[in-house]
Short mmCIF file of C-alpha atoms in Angstrom, two decimals:
data_model
loop_
_atom_site.label_atom_id
_atom_site.label_comp_id
_atom_site.label_asym_id
_atom_site.label_seq_id
_atom_site.Cartn_x
_atom_site.Cartn_y
_atom_site.Cartn_z
CA MET A 1 27.86 5.54 -12.77
CA ALA A 2 27.00 2.55 -14.92
CA GLN A 3 24.51 -0.17 -15.70
CA LEU A 4 24.70 -3.33 -13.62
CA SER A 5 23.77 -6.71 -15.08
CA ILE A 6 23.32 -9.88 -13.02
CA ARG A 7 22.76 -12.81 -15.34
CA ASN A 8 21.81 -16.29 -14.11
CA VAL A 9 24.04 -15.92 -11.05
CA ARG A 10 24.27 -19.02 -8.90
CA LYS A 11 26.13 -19.71 -5.69
CA ASN A 12 26.46 -23.02 -3.93
CA TYR A 13 28.53 -24.41 -1.09
CA GLY A 14 28.79 -28.09 -1.94
CA PRO A 15 25.25 -29.47 -2.20
CA VAL A 16 23.69 -26.35 -0.64
CA ASP A 17 22.32 -23.84 -3.18
CA ILE A 18 22.38 -20.29 -1.80
CA LEU A 19 21.50 -18.47 -5.05
CA LYS A 20 19.50 -20.41 -7.64
CA GLY A 21 19.73 -18.28 -10.77
CA ILE A 22 19.39 -14.51 -10.26
CA ASP A 23 18.67 -12.26 -13.25
CA ILE A 24 18.55 -8.50 -12.65
CA GLU A 25 19.21 -5.65 -15.09
CA LEU A 26 19.85 -2.35 -13.32
CA ALA A 27 19.81 0.87 -15.35
CA ASP A 28 22.28 3.70 -14.84
CA GLY A 29 21.26 5.73 -11.78
CA GLU A 30 18.70 3.22 -10.46
CA PHE A 31 18.26 2.50 -6.75
CA LEU A 32 17.70 -1.24 -6.33
CA VAL A 33 16.81 -2.68 -2.93
CA LEU A 34 17.35 -6.38 -2.26
CA LEU A 35 14.68 -7.21 0.32
CA GLY A 36 14.04 -10.41 2.19
CA PRO A 37 14.40 -12.27 5.49
CA SER A 38 17.68 -13.56 6.90
CA GLY A 39 19.05 -16.44 4.86
CA CYS A 40 17.32 -15.53 1.59
CA GLY A 41 20.62 -14.84 -0.22
CA LYS A 42 20.51 -11.04 -0.49
CA SER A 43 23.83 -10.41 1.30
CA THR A 44 25.49 -13.22 -0.65
CA LEU A 45 24.40 -11.54 -3.89
CA LEU A 46 25.74 -8.18 -2.69
CA ASN A 47 29.08 -9.78 -1.78
CA ILE A 48 29.28 -11.37 -5.23
CA ILE A 49 28.79 -7.96 -6.86
CA ALA A 50 31.48 -6.52 -4.57
CA GLY A 51 33.87 -9.39 -5.30
CA LEU A 52 34.00 -10.58 -1.70
CA THR A 53 32.39 -13.90 -2.67
CA ASP A 54 33.11 -15.90 -5.82
CA VAL A 55 30.23 -16.76 -8.13
CA SER A 56 29.62 -20.47 -8.85
CA SER A 57 28.16 -19.73 -12.28
CA GLY A 58 26.61 -16.85 -14.17
CA GLU A 59 27.86 -13.39 -15.00
CA VAL A 60 28.11 -9.97 -13.35
CA ARG A 61 28.67 -6.93 -15.56
CA VAL A 62 29.27 -3.27 -14.80
CA GLY A 63 28.62 -1.43 -18.04
CA ASP A 64 30.18 -3.54 -20.79
CA ARG A 65 32.75 -5.13 -18.49
CA VAL A 66 32.42 -8.63 -17.03
CA ILE A 67 33.79 -8.42 -13.48
CA ASN A 68 33.52 -12.06 -12.31
CA ASP A 69 37.30 -12.46 -12.06
CA VAL A 70 38.19 -8.83 -11.33
CA HIS A 71 39.75 -8.14 -7.93
CA PRO A 72 37.44 -6.16 -5.57
CA LYS A 73 39.73 -3.11 -5.54
CA ASP A 74 39.65 -2.94 -9.35
CA ARG A 75 35.87 -3.20 -9.81
CA ASP A 76 35.18 0.53 -9.33
CA ILE A 77 32.56 -0.36 -6.74
CA ALA A 78 32.27 1.15 -3.24
CA MET A 79 30.59 -0.59 -0.32
CA VAL A 80 29.07 0.80 2.88
CA PHE A 81 29.04 -1.84 5.61
CA GLN A 82 26.57 -2.45 8.43
CA SER A 83 29.38 -2.13 11.00
CA TYR A 84 30.75 1.16 9.51
CA ALA A 85 34.27 -0.45 9.34
CA LEU A 86 36.09 2.78 10.21
CA TYR A 87 39.73 2.81 11.27
CA PRO A 88 39.65 3.78 14.98
CA ASN A 89 43.13 5.33 15.01
CA MET A 90 42.45 7.64 12.06
CA SER A 91 40.58 10.94 11.97
CA VAL A 92 37.40 11.30 9.95
CA ALA A 93 39.32 13.02 7.17
CA LYS A 94 41.95 10.26 7.08
CA ASN A 95 39.25 7.56 7.03
CA MET A 96 37.59 9.22 4.08
CA GLU A 97 40.73 9.72 2.02
CA PHE A 98 42.49 6.44 2.87
CA GLY A 99 41.17 4.61 -0.18
CA LEU A 100 42.37 7.38 -2.47
CA GLU A 101 45.76 7.36 -0.77
CA MET A 102 46.12 3.63 -1.44
CA ARG A 103 45.45 4.39 -5.12
CA LYS A 104 48.32 6.91 -5.12
CA VAL A 105 45.99 9.88 -5.70
CA GLU A 106 47.74 13.22 -5.15
CA ARG A 107 47.27 14.79 -1.75
CA SER A 108 45.69 17.99 -3.08
CA VAL A 109 43.13 15.94 -5.05
CA ARG A 110 42.37 13.81 -1.97
CA GLU A 111 41.85 16.83 0.24
CA ALA A 112 39.59 18.51 -2.33
CA ALA A 113 37.49 15.34 -2.65
CA VAL A 114 37.14 15.01 1.14
CA ALA A 115 36.18 18.67 1.50
CA LYS A 116 33.55 18.38 -1.24
CA VAL A 117 31.96 15.25 0.20
CA ALA A 118 32.13 16.52 3.81
CA LYS A 119 30.19 19.61 2.76
CA LEU A 120 27.64 17.45 0.92
CA LEU A 121 27.12 15.27 4.02
CA GLN A 122 27.34 18.20 6.47
CA ILE A 123 30.22 16.66 8.44
CA GLU A 124 32.83 19.38 7.87
CA HIS A 125 33.02 20.06 11.63
CA LEU A 126 33.85 16.40 12.30
CA LEU A 127 36.90 15.98 10.05
CA ALA A 128 39.44 16.16 12.89
CA ARG A 129 37.61 13.75 15.21
CA LYS A 130 38.23 10.03 15.70
CA PRO A 131 35.39 7.49 15.19
CA ALA A 132 35.08 6.90 18.97
CA GLU A 133 34.06 10.56 19.34
CA LEU A 134 31.15 10.23 16.93
CA SER A 135 27.51 9.17 17.31
CA GLY A 136 26.11 6.25 15.31
CA GLY A 137 24.57 8.56 12.73
CA GLN A 138 27.79 10.52 12.34
CA ARG A 139 29.79 7.32 11.87
CA GLN A 140 27.36 6.23 9.17
CA ARG A 141 27.80 9.55 7.37
CA VAL A 142 31.57 9.09 7.47
CA ALA A 143 31.24 5.55 6.08
CA ILE A 144 29.07 6.89 3.25
CA GLY A 145 31.51 9.75 2.69
CA ARG A 146 34.42 7.32 2.40
CA ALA A 147 32.53 5.59 -0.42
CA LEU A 148 31.55 8.85 -2.12
CA VAL A 149 35.05 10.32 -2.39
CA ARG A 150 36.05 7.48 -4.71
CA GLU A 151 33.30 8.39 -7.22
CA PRO A 152 32.71 4.72 -8.11
CA LYS A 153 30.38 3.44 -10.81
CA VAL A 154 28.21 1.48 -8.34
CA PHE A 155 27.48 1.91 -4.62
CA LEU A 156 26.63 -1.08 -2.43
CA PHE A 157 24.91 -0.68 0.96
CA ASP A 158 24.78 -3.68 3.32
CA GLU A 159 22.02 -2.98 5.88
CA PRO A 160 23.66 0.36 6.76
CA LEU A 161 20.96 1.55 9.18
CA SER A 162 20.34 -1.59 11.23
CA ASN A 163 22.59 -0.45 14.11
CA LEU A 164 20.79 2.88 14.55
CA ASP A 165 17.83 3.66 16.80
CA ALA A 166 14.40 4.15 15.22
CA LYS A 167 14.45 7.96 15.06
CA LEU A 168 17.97 8.12 13.64
CA ARG A 169 17.13 5.40 11.14
CA VAL A 170 14.33 7.56 9.72
CA GLU A 171 16.65 10.59 9.51
CA MET A 172 19.43 8.65 7.77
CA ARG A 173 16.95 7.06 5.39
CA THR A 174 15.88 10.53 4.32
CA GLU A 175 19.52 11.61 3.91
CA ILE A 176 20.31 8.61 1.70
CA LYS A 177 17.25 9.33 -0.45
CA LYS A 178 18.27 12.98 -0.87
CA LEU A 179 21.82 11.93 -1.66
CA HIS A 180 20.65 9.63 -4.43
CA GLN A 181 18.41 12.32 -5.89
CA ARG A 182 21.28 14.82 -5.93
CA LEU A 183 23.96 12.52 -7.33
CA GLY A 184 21.94 10.13 -9.49
CA THR A 185 24.20 7.27 -8.45
CA THR A 186 23.62 3.58 -9.18
CA ILE A 187 22.91 1.89 -5.84
CA VAL A 188 22.25 -1.66 -4.67
CA TYR A 189 20.97 -1.66 -1.10
CA VAL A 190 20.37 -4.71 1.10
CA THR A 191 17.83 -4.64 3.92
CA HIS A 192 15.23 -6.77 5.70
CA ASP A 193 13.24 -3.62 6.56
CA GLN A 194 10.29 -3.19 4.19
CA ILE A 195 9.85 0.51 5.11
CA GLU A 196 13.42 1.23 3.99
CA ALA A 197 12.77 -0.67 0.77
CA MET A 198 9.48 1.06 -0.04
CA THR A 199 10.76 4.58 0.69
CA LEU A 200 14.21 4.34 -0.93
CA ALA A 201 13.96 2.09 -3.97
CA SER A 202 13.20 2.84 -7.56
CA ARG A 203 12.78 -0.94 -7.83
CA ILE A 204 12.69 -3.74 -5.25
CA ALA A 205 13.82 -7.34 -5.69
CA ILE A 206 12.04 -9.44 -3.08
CA MET A 207 14.03 -12.61 -2.39
CA LYS A 208 13.20 -15.94 -0.81
CA ASP A 209 15.30 -19.12 -0.67
CA GLY A 210 17.84 -17.85 -3.21
CA LEU A 211 15.29 -16.75 -5.81
CA VAL A 212 13.80 -13.38 -6.77
CA GLN A 213 10.05 -13.60 -6.16
CA GLN A 214 9.25 -10.24 -7.75
CA LEU A 215 11.27 -7.38 -9.25
CA ALA A 216 9.20 -4.24 -9.64
CA THR A 217 8.55 -0.71 -8.42
CA PRO A 218 7.40 -0.28 -4.79
CA ALA A 219 3.90 0.70 -5.98
CA GLU A 220 3.53 -2.37 -8.20
CA ILE A 221 4.78 -4.72 -5.50
CA TYR A 222 2.34 -3.23 -2.99
CA ASP A 223 -0.69 -3.09 -5.30
CA ARG A 224 -0.07 -6.13 -7.50
CA PRO A 225 2.07 -8.67 -5.61
CA ALA A 226 3.17 -11.59 -7.78
CA ASN A 227 2.34 -14.21 -5.17
CA MET A 228 1.18 -14.70 -1.60
CA TYR A 229 4.71 -14.59 -0.22
CA VAL A 230 5.30 -11.09 -1.62
CA ALA A 231 1.80 -9.98 -0.58
CA GLY A 232 2.34 -11.15 2.99
CA PHE A 233 5.90 -9.84 3.29
CA ILE A 234 5.06 -6.26 2.29
CA GLY A 235 2.74 -4.18 4.46
CA ALA A 236 2.29 -3.58 8.17
CA PRO A 237 -0.09 -5.07 9.12
CA ALA A 238 0.32 -7.61 6.34
CA MET A 239 -2.27 -8.29 3.66
CA ASN A 240 -5.32 -10.25 4.84
CA PHE A 241 -5.72 -13.66 3.20
CA LEU A 242 -9.35 -14.80 3.13
CA ARG A 243 -10.21 -18.33 2.07
CA GLY A 244 -13.32 -18.75 -0.01
CA GLN A 245 -14.78 -20.08 -3.25
CA ILE A 246 -15.58 -18.55 -6.60
CA ALA A 247 -19.38 -18.41 -6.70
CA GLN A 248 -22.14 -16.94 -8.83
CA GLN A 249 -25.16 -15.04 -7.59
CA GLU A 250 -27.74 -13.28 -9.73
CA GLY A 251 -25.50 -13.70 -12.77
CA LYS A 252 -22.48 -12.10 -11.06
CA LEU A 253 -19.20 -13.77 -10.23
CA GLY A 254 -17.92 -13.28 -6.73
CA ILE A 255 -16.36 -14.87 -3.70
CA SER A 256 -18.23 -16.78 -1.03
CA ALA A 257 -16.50 -16.55 2.35
CA LEU A 258 -17.48 -17.34 5.94
CA VAL A 259 -17.99 -14.38 8.27
CA THR A 260 -18.71 -14.37 12.03
CA ALA A 261 -21.51 -12.03 13.10
CA HIS A 262 -23.93 -12.03 16.06
CA GLY A 263 -22.13 -15.08 17.47
CA ALA A 264 -22.78 -17.23 14.41
CA GLN A 265 -20.75 -18.04 11.32
CA GLY A 266 -22.30 -17.93 7.88
CA PRO A 267 -21.41 -17.46 4.20
CA ARG A 268 -21.25 -13.99 2.67
CA PHE A 269 -21.14 -13.27 -1.08
CA LEU A 270 -18.64 -10.62 -2.21
CA PRO A 271 -19.42 -9.66 -5.85
CA LEU A 272 -16.61 -8.89 -8.28
CA ALA A 273 -17.64 -6.03 -10.59
CA ASP A 274 -14.93 -6.70 -13.19
CA PRO A 275 -13.65 -10.27 -12.77
CA ALA A 276 -10.73 -11.49 -14.88
CA PRO A 277 -11.95 -13.69 -17.79
CA GLN A 278 -10.14 -16.79 -16.49
CA LEU A 279 -12.10 -16.70 -13.22
CA GLY A 280 -15.18 -18.09 -15.01
CA GLY A 281 -13.41 -21.45 -15.12
CA TRP A 282 -12.88 -21.30 -11.36
CA LEU A 283 -16.57 -21.50 -10.45
CA GLY A 284 -16.94 -23.63 -7.32
CA ARG A 285 -13.18 -23.83 -6.77
CA ASP A 286 -11.28 -22.63 -3.71
CA ILE A 287 -9.50 -19.31 -3.95
CA VAL A 288 -7.61 -16.89 -1.70
CA LEU A 289 -8.73 -13.27 -1.58
CA GLY A 290 -6.00 -10.83 -0.55
CA VAL A 291 -7.11 -7.49 0.90
CA ARG A 292 -4.94 -4.78 2.45
CA PRO A 293 -6.19 -3.48 5.84
CA GLU A 294 -6.63 0.03 4.40
CA ALA A 295 -9.01 -1.37 1.74
CA ILE A 296 -11.47 -2.28 4.51
CA SER A 297 -13.45 0.59 6.01
CA ILE A 298 -16.65 1.15 7.95
CA ALA A 299 -19.66 1.05 5.63
CA GLY A 300 -21.01 4.52 4.85
CA THR A 301 -17.76 6.35 5.68
CA VAL A 302 -16.24 6.20 2.17
CA GLU A 303 -17.38 7.16 -1.30
CA PRO A 304 -19.17 4.23 -2.98
CA VAL A 305 -17.21 2.51 -5.78
CA ALA A 306 -18.19 -0.19 -8.27
CA GLN A 307 -16.49 -2.98 -6.34
CA LEU A 308 -17.52 -2.14 -2.78
CA ALA A 309 -18.80 -5.21 -0.93
CA GLU A 310 -20.34 -4.94 2.56
CA VAL A 311 -20.17 -7.52 5.33
CA GLU A 312 -21.28 -7.47 8.95
CA ALA A 313 -18.77 -8.88 11.44
CA GLU A 314 -18.10 -9.09 15.16
CA ILE A 315 -15.07 -7.17 16.45
CA ASP A 316 -12.59 -9.43 18.29
CA LEU A 317 -9.89 -6.88 19.13
CA VAL A 318 -9.17 -3.17 18.77
CA GLU A 319 -5.65 -1.65 18.59
CA PRO A 320 -5.37 2.16 18.63
CA THR A 321 -2.23 3.37 16.81
CA GLY A 322 -2.81 7.13 16.94
CA ALA A 323 -3.82 8.32 13.47
CA ASP A 324 -5.56 4.99 12.75
CA THR A 325 -7.16 2.16 14.66
CA LEU A 326 -6.78 -1.52 13.76
CA ALA A 327 -9.97 -3.56 14.14
CA TYR A 328 -9.70 -7.38 14.09
CA PHE A 329 -12.55 -9.70 13.11
CA SER A 330 -13.03 -13.22 11.73
CA MET A 331 -13.62 -13.69 8.02
CA GLY A 332 -12.82 -16.45 5.54
CA GLY A 333 -11.60 -18.72 8.33
CA ALA A 334 -8.87 -16.29 9.38
CA THR A 335 -8.34 -13.26 11.55
CA THR A 336 -8.86 -10.16 9.41
CA VAL A 337 -7.66 -6.65 10.21
CA ALA A 338 -9.09 -3.34 9.01
CA ARG A 339 -7.32 0.02 9.25
CA ILE A 340 -10.05 2.54 10.13
CA ARG A 341 -10.52 5.98 11.65
CA PRO A 342 -10.49 6.02 15.47
CA GLN A 343 -13.88 7.77 15.65
CA ASP A 344 -15.56 5.03 13.57
CA VAL A 345 -14.67 1.95 15.57
CA ALA A 346 -16.77 0.05 18.07
CA GLY A 347 -15.28 -1.77 21.05
CA ALA A 348 -14.37 -5.44 21.11
CA GLY A 349 -17.46 -7.64 21.16
CA GLY A 350 -19.52 -5.20 19.12
CA THR A 351 -20.78 -5.86 15.60
CA MET A 352 -19.95 -3.50 12.74
CA ARG A 353 -20.66 -3.34 9.04
CA PHE A 354 -17.50 -3.20 6.92
CA ALA A 355 -17.07 -2.12 3.31
CA ILE A 356 -14.37 -3.98 1.34
CA ASP A 357 -12.99 -2.30 -1.77
CA LEU A 358 -12.52 -5.31 -4.05
CA SER A 359 -11.00 -3.12 -6.79
CA ARG A 360 -7.89 -3.03 -4.57
CA SER A 361 -7.88 -6.76 -3.86
CA SER A 362 -5.75 -9.63 -5.16
CA LEU A 363 -6.81 -13.18 -6.00
CA PHE A 364 -4.43 -16.11 -5.55
CA ASP A 365 -4.39 -19.78 -6.45
CA PRO A 366 -4.36 -21.58 -3.05
CA GLN A 367 -2.18 -24.38 -4.47
CA THR A 368 0.55 -22.45 -6.32
CA GLU A 369 0.00 -19.16 -4.35
CA VAL A 370 0.43 -17.27 -7.65
CA ARG A 371 -1.62 -14.13 -8.42
CA LEU A 372 -4.60 -14.71 -10.74
CA ASN A 373 -6.01 -11.25 -11.47
#
């Protein structure tokens, strides 16, 4: 295990910039998830760490060692691929020990390492089988086992669960989390699945267009997104973005937004109990209020808090999801969704009074989309 440092890493193909200056410091034993849509540069960054892609400029370090020009096999890094990349003509045991064999490790040491890892991953009964005789989840365990037997300083995972069905993906996600907790390994994990990122990571780097938009813990990214892109990317359903203006009413700063109720649209004032000092200079200016669906409830069904604002709105659509129900209504010129209890919701076309917990909200500059509070 070791620290991993990525310092001002850039990658370009001619005039096309894929990575535009990535800086990440990863502590020993951390689990970093690179999260973002296709084309954001996350897999390119992973391949640079692995040595499969050359860096255009910048520096990659493992511990005190700069590895920019080190051959992939000499970097002491193991990678688990999306496609498993198992040798079809070899048994599970042979697949797992092949890397050690290429490094001229003694047979007895190889066999001991395979036995240890197979027990850890609960695949001892599969050692004599070929990959074609395994399920997707079993193949993924073998691929992970092949990386583990090498005992590298850093593990890289390239969307390892994307080929699995939903149920198996949840199970394997749990196994990877347990594995990290037991071994304390340094891991960099690439995915476009926000649930994987939120459940696995000690920190998440959210990427867009070759840049890191925010690098923080899952809780901080969810509660205090750095900008509207991060806020909208994380969460299902995504954060509501309500357009309005900073206004003042009875000496209190708040947000004036349009709400549809009883077939008519009119302004509603949402008071801010503890506004950030800089918001005083925003009086009369446009702003974007970001509210998670779970921060909107039916009035009277939650304990009152200092920043609870109530609005009456007409329900446009109701989506039952089992434990919760999603209620859609129009507010701030956009469709807004609330996550509420099934027994509290009215049908589409009805009018309900909602309570918005503004202590859990975010305020953004509509021009730069950067967080203000």
